[in-house]
Amino acid sequence: MFDPDGLRHDRDLVGYLSCAAARAEIDLRVHDCFSDEELWAYLESLDVSVLPYRFGTHSGWLEACHDLGTTVIAPTCGYFHQQRPCLSYRHDESGFDARSLAEAVLYAYERRPRWQARPGDRLRERLEVAAEHRRLYETVLG
C-alpha cells in the first residue's frame, strides 16, 4: 500500500495514516515481509489482532495467534469463530458494522480474554487429523 507502484496503492490512505502516526494517534509500522520468527514475535507483542478481510483466508493467522495466546477479533464471514475461540464483529457480504468492531475492541481491552493452545491439545489434534486421513485413504483405496 505504501509502494507508489503497488497494485493497491492508495495515496489518500497513505497520507491519512502517515498524518495520524505523526500525531501519535496510531502506532504505524511499515515493513517488508517478516521471517517466521519475526512474525511470531510481532503477533506475540500484540494485545489484539484484528482480521480485516471479508474474504480470503486468515485461518493460519488465527492459528498462529491461538498458539501464541494473542486475542483475535475476526469478521463474521467465514468460520473463524468455529475454528478457534475469538471475538467477532459484523463484516460480511451485507456490509461492515463499525460499532460491532468498536465493541469487540472495547471488550478485549476491558476483559483481556486470552485463549491459547496447549502443546498436548495440538499433538492430539495432529494425531486425530492423521488418523482421519488414514481412514479416508483406506476407504478410497477399498
PDB file of C-alpha atoms in Angstrom:
ATOM      1  CA  MET A   1       0.000   0.000   0.000  1.00  0.00           C
ATOM      2  CA  PHE A   2       2.885   2.390   0.687  1.00  0.00           C
ATOM      3  CA  ASP A   3       4.679   1.473  -2.533  1.00  0.00           C
ATOM      4  CA  PRO A   4       3.521   4.045  -5.118  1.00  0.00           C
ATOM      5  CA  ASP A   5       3.937   1.421  -7.846  1.00  0.00           C
ATOM      6  CA  GLY A   6       1.994  -1.198  -5.891  1.00  0.00           C
ATOM      7  CA  LEU A   7      -1.251  -2.629  -7.207  1.00  0.00           C
ATOM      8  CA  ARG A   8      -3.261  -1.465  -4.185  1.00  0.00           C
ATOM      9  CA  HIS A   9      -1.520   1.865  -3.578  1.00  0.00           C
ATOM     10  CA  ASP A  10      -3.933   4.411  -2.138  1.00  0.00           C
ATOM     11  CA  ARG A  11      -2.330   7.858  -1.917  1.00  0.00           C
ATOM     12  CA  ASP A  12      -5.127   9.321   0.229  1.00  0.00           C
ATOM     13  CA  LEU A  13      -5.000   6.449   2.708  1.00  0.00           C
ATOM     14  CA  VAL A  14      -1.200   6.640   2.928  1.00  0.00           C
ATOM     15  CA  GLY A  15      -1.486  10.366   3.640  1.00  0.00           C
ATOM     16  CA  TYR A  16      -4.146   9.836   6.302  1.00  0.00           C
ATOM     17  CA  LEU A  17      -2.200   7.066   8.045  1.00  0.00           C
ATOM     18  CA  SER A  18       1.070   8.994   7.917  1.00  0.00           C
ATOM     19  CA  CYS A  19      -0.548  12.100   9.446  1.00  0.00           C
ATOM     20  CA  ALA A  20      -2.303  10.047  12.145  1.00  0.00           C
ATOM     21  CA  ALA A  21       1.018   8.401  13.026  1.00  0.00           C
ATOM     22  CA  ALA A  22       2.763  11.794  13.149  1.00  0.00           C
ATOM     23  CA  ARG A  23       0.093  12.986  15.608  1.00  0.00           C
ATOM     24  CA  ALA A  24       0.686   9.796  17.682  1.00  0.00           C
ATOM     25  CA  GLU A  25      -2.940   8.736  17.146  1.00  0.00           C
ATOM     26  CA  ILE A  26      -1.857   5.348  15.820  1.00  0.00           C
ATOM     27  CA  ASP A  27       1.231   3.153  16.020  1.00  0.00           C
ATOM     28  CA  LEU A  28       2.070   2.665  12.344  1.00  0.00           C
ATOM     29  CA  ARG A  29       4.797   0.229  11.350  1.00  0.00           C
ATOM     30  CA  VAL A  30       5.650  -0.181   7.682  1.00  0.00           C
ATOM     31  CA  HIS A  31       7.982  -3.088   6.935  1.00  0.00           C
ATOM     32  CA  ASP A  32       8.932  -5.753   4.437  1.00  0.00           C
ATOM     33  CA  CYS A  33       7.651  -9.296   4.889  1.00  0.00           C
ATOM     34  CA  PHE A  34       8.561 -10.826   8.242  1.00  0.00           C
ATOM     35  CA  SER A  35      10.519 -14.031   8.656  1.00  0.00           C
ATOM     36  CA  ASP A  36       8.619 -16.660  10.641  1.00  0.00           C
ATOM     37  CA  GLU A  37      10.482 -15.710  13.809  1.00  0.00           C
ATOM     38  CA  GLU A  38       9.782 -12.001  13.281  1.00  0.00           C
ATOM     39  CA  LEU A  39       6.102 -12.708  12.632  1.00  0.00           C
ATOM     40  CA  TRP A  40       5.738 -14.799  15.799  1.00  0.00           C
ATOM     41  CA  ALA A  41       7.452 -12.076  17.863  1.00  0.00           C
ATOM     42  CA  TYR A  42       5.201  -9.433  16.314  1.00  0.00           C
ATOM     43  CA  LEU A  43       1.991 -11.404  16.931  1.00  0.00           C
ATOM     44  CA  GLU A  44       3.031 -12.165  20.483  1.00  0.00           C
ATOM     45  CA  SER A  45       3.621  -8.455  21.142  1.00  0.00           C
ATOM     46  CA  LEU A  46       0.035  -7.514  20.245  1.00  0.00           C
ATOM     47  CA  ASP A  47      -2.803  -7.040  22.703  1.00  0.00           C
ATOM     48  CA  VAL A  48      -5.244  -7.984  19.953  1.00  0.00           C
ATOM     49  CA  SER A  49      -5.094  -8.824  16.246  1.00  0.00           C
ATOM     50  CA  VAL A  50      -7.989  -7.690  14.043  1.00  0.00           C
ATOM     51  CA  LEU A  51      -8.608  -9.728  10.904  1.00  0.00           C
ATOM     52  CA  PRO A  52      -9.966  -7.136   8.470  1.00  0.00           C
ATOM     53  CA  TYR A  53     -10.987  -9.002   5.350  1.00  0.00           C
ATOM     54  CA  ARG A  54     -14.428 -10.098   4.221  1.00  0.00           C
ATOM     55  CA  PHE A  55     -12.956 -12.781   2.006  1.00  0.00           C
ATOM     56  CA  GLY A  56      -9.704 -14.645   1.625  1.00  0.00           C
ATOM     57  CA  THR A  57      -8.106 -16.826   4.218  1.00  0.00           C
ATOM     58  CA  HIS A  58      -6.641 -15.839   7.517  1.00  0.00           C
ATOM     59  CA  SER A  59      -7.045 -19.178   9.226  1.00  0.00           C
ATOM     60  CA  GLY A  60      -3.265 -19.602   9.501  1.00  0.00           C
ATOM     61  CA  TRP A  61      -3.006 -16.174  11.143  1.00  0.00           C
ATOM     62  CA  LEU A  62      -5.759 -17.169  13.598  1.00  0.00           C
ATOM     63  CA  GLU A  63      -3.936 -20.439  14.371  1.00  0.00           C
ATOM     64  CA  ALA A  64      -0.642 -18.617  14.974  1.00  0.00           C
ATOM     65  CA  CYS A  65      -2.359 -16.151  17.309  1.00  0.00           C
ATOM     66  CA  HIS A  66      -4.029 -19.059  19.122  1.00  0.00           C
ATOM     67  CA  ASP A  67      -0.663 -20.774  19.578  1.00  0.00           C
ATOM     68  CA  LEU A  68       0.824 -17.559  20.993  1.00  0.00           C
ATOM     69  CA  GLY A  69      -2.149 -16.554  23.145  1.00  0.00           C
ATOM     70  CA  THR A  70      -2.918 -13.387  21.159  1.00  0.00           C
ATOM     71  CA  THR A  71      -6.607 -12.454  21.153  1.00  0.00           C
ATOM     72  CA  VAL A  72      -8.178 -12.264  17.682  1.00  0.00           C
ATOM     73  CA  ILE A  73     -11.114 -10.152  16.558  1.00  0.00           C
ATOM     74  CA  ALA A  74     -12.423 -11.706  13.353  1.00  0.00           C
ATOM     75  CA  PRO A  75     -15.153 -10.761  10.877  1.00  0.00           C
ATOM     76  CA  THR A  76     -18.412 -12.702  10.952  1.00  0.00           C
ATOM     77  CA  CYS A  77     -17.879 -14.020   7.427  1.00  0.00           C
ATOM     78  CA  GLY A  78     -16.281 -17.412   7.110  1.00  0.00           C
ATOM     79  CA  TYR A  79     -15.826 -19.794  10.003  1.00  0.00           C
ATOM     80  CA  PHE A  80     -13.267 -18.083  12.225  1.00  0.00           C
ATOM     81  CA  HIS A  81     -15.313 -18.377  15.422  1.00  0.00           C
ATOM     82  CA  GLN A  82     -15.841 -22.075  14.702  1.00  0.00           C
ATOM     83  CA  GLN A  83     -12.135 -22.633  14.100  1.00  0.00           C
ATOM     84  CA  ARG A  84     -10.826 -21.156  17.354  1.00  0.00           C
ATOM     85  CA  PRO A  85     -12.154 -19.004  20.194  1.00  0.00           C
ATOM     86  CA  CYS A  86     -12.133 -15.356  19.136  1.00  0.00           C
ATOM     87  CA  LEU A  87     -14.118 -12.162  19.332  1.00  0.00           C
ATOM     88  CA  SER A  88     -16.049 -11.065  16.255  1.00  0.00           C
ATOM     89  CA  TYR A  89     -17.521  -8.060  14.509  1.00  0.00           C
ATOM     90  CA  ARG A  90     -20.010  -7.885  11.649  1.00  0.00           C
ATOM     91  CA  HIS A  91     -18.249  -7.697   8.331  1.00  0.00           C
ATOM     92  CA  ASP A  92     -19.723  -9.832   5.594  1.00  0.00           C
ATOM     93  CA  GLU A  93     -21.480  -9.664   2.239  1.00  0.00           C
ATOM     94  CA  SER A  94     -24.114  -7.362   3.716  1.00  0.00           C
ATOM     95  CA  GLY A  95     -21.572  -4.799   4.883  1.00  0.00           C
ATOM     96  CA  PHE A  96     -19.324  -3.610   7.677  1.00  0.00           C
ATOM     97  CA  ASP A  97     -20.568  -2.613  11.122  1.00  0.00           C
ATOM     98  CA  ALA A  98     -18.029  -0.256  12.741  1.00  0.00           C
ATOM     99  CA  ARG A  99     -19.939  -0.255  16.022  1.00  0.00           C
ATOM    100  CA  SER A 100     -19.574  -4.016  16.458  1.00  0.00           C
ATOM    101  CA  LEU A 101     -15.830  -3.687  15.833  1.00  0.00           C
ATOM    102  CA  ALA A 102     -15.547  -0.898  18.414  1.00  0.00           C
ATOM    103  CA  GLU A 103     -17.485  -3.044  20.910  1.00  0.00           C
ATOM    104  CA  ALA A 104     -15.187  -6.024  20.316  1.00  0.00           C
ATOM    105  CA  VAL A 105     -12.075  -3.875  20.783  1.00  0.00           C
ATOM    106  CA  LEU A 106     -13.504  -2.393  23.987  1.00  0.00           C
ATOM    107  CA  TYR A 107     -14.393  -5.872  25.259  1.00  0.00           C
ATOM    108  CA  ALA A 108     -10.849  -7.081  24.509  1.00  0.00           C
ATOM    109  CA  TYR A 109      -9.411  -4.063  26.324  1.00  0.00           C
ATOM    110  CA  GLU A 110     -11.619  -4.374  29.399  1.00  0.00           C
ATOM    111  CA  ARG A 111     -11.806  -8.165  29.759  1.00  0.00           C
ATOM    112  CA  ARG A 112      -8.453  -9.237  28.288  1.00  0.00           C
ATOM    113  CA  PRO A 113      -9.648 -12.650  27.044  1.00  0.00           C
ATOM    114  CA  ARG A 114      -6.779 -14.995  26.342  1.00  0.00           C
ATOM    115  CA  TRP A 115      -7.214 -18.252  24.534  1.00  0.00           C
ATOM    116  CA  GLN A 116      -4.076 -20.243  23.930  1.00  0.00           C
ATOM    117  CA  ALA A 117      -3.315 -23.672  22.559  1.00  0.00           C
ATOM    118  CA  ARG A 118      -1.646 -26.175  24.818  1.00  0.00           C
ATOM    119  CA  PRO A 119       1.025 -28.460  23.356  1.00  0.00           C
ATOM    120  CA  GLY A 120      -0.869 -31.596  24.380  1.00  0.00           C
ATOM    121  CA  ASP A 121      -4.019 -30.359  22.634  1.00  0.00           C
ATOM    122  CA  ARG A 122      -2.072 -29.588  19.469  1.00  0.00           C
ATOM    123  CA  LEU A 123      -0.479 -33.040  19.488  1.00  0.00           C
ATOM    124  CA  ARG A 124      -3.894 -34.663  19.964  1.00  0.00           C
ATOM    125  CA  GLU A 125      -5.294 -32.635  17.029  1.00  0.00           C
ATOM    126  CA  ARG A 126      -2.427 -33.733  14.771  1.00  0.00           C
ATOM    127  CA  LEU A 127      -2.950 -37.368  15.678  1.00  0.00           C
ATOM    128  CA  GLU A 128      -6.707 -37.104  15.055  1.00  0.00           C
ATOM    129  CA  VAL A 129      -6.157 -35.463  11.659  1.00  0.00           C
ATOM    130  CA  ALA A 130      -3.590 -38.099  10.684  1.00  0.00           C
ATOM    131  CA  ALA A 131      -5.966 -40.907  11.738  1.00  0.00           C
ATOM    132  CA  GLU A 132      -8.827 -39.351   9.758  1.00  0.00           C
ATOM    133  CA  HIS A 133      -6.619 -39.012   6.659  1.00  0.00           C
ATOM    134  CA  ARG A 134      -5.576 -42.643   7.002  1.00  0.00           C
ATOM    135  CA  ARG A 135      -9.215 -43.753   7.366  1.00  0.00           C
ATOM    136  CA  LEU A 136     -10.206 -41.711   4.305  1.00  0.00           C
ATOM    137  CA  TYR A 137      -7.355 -43.072   2.160  1.00  0.00           C
ATOM    138  CA  GLU A 138      -8.077 -46.645   3.212  1.00  0.00           C
ATOM    139  CA  THR A 139     -11.768 -46.139   2.349  1.00  0.00           C
ATOM    140  CA  VAL A 140     -10.930 -44.707  -1.079  1.00  0.00           C
ATOM    141  CA  LEU A 141      -8.424 -47.460  -1.832  1.00  0.00           C
ATOM    142  CA  GLY A 142     -11.035 -50.034  -0.958  1.00  0.00           C
TER     143      GLY A 142
END
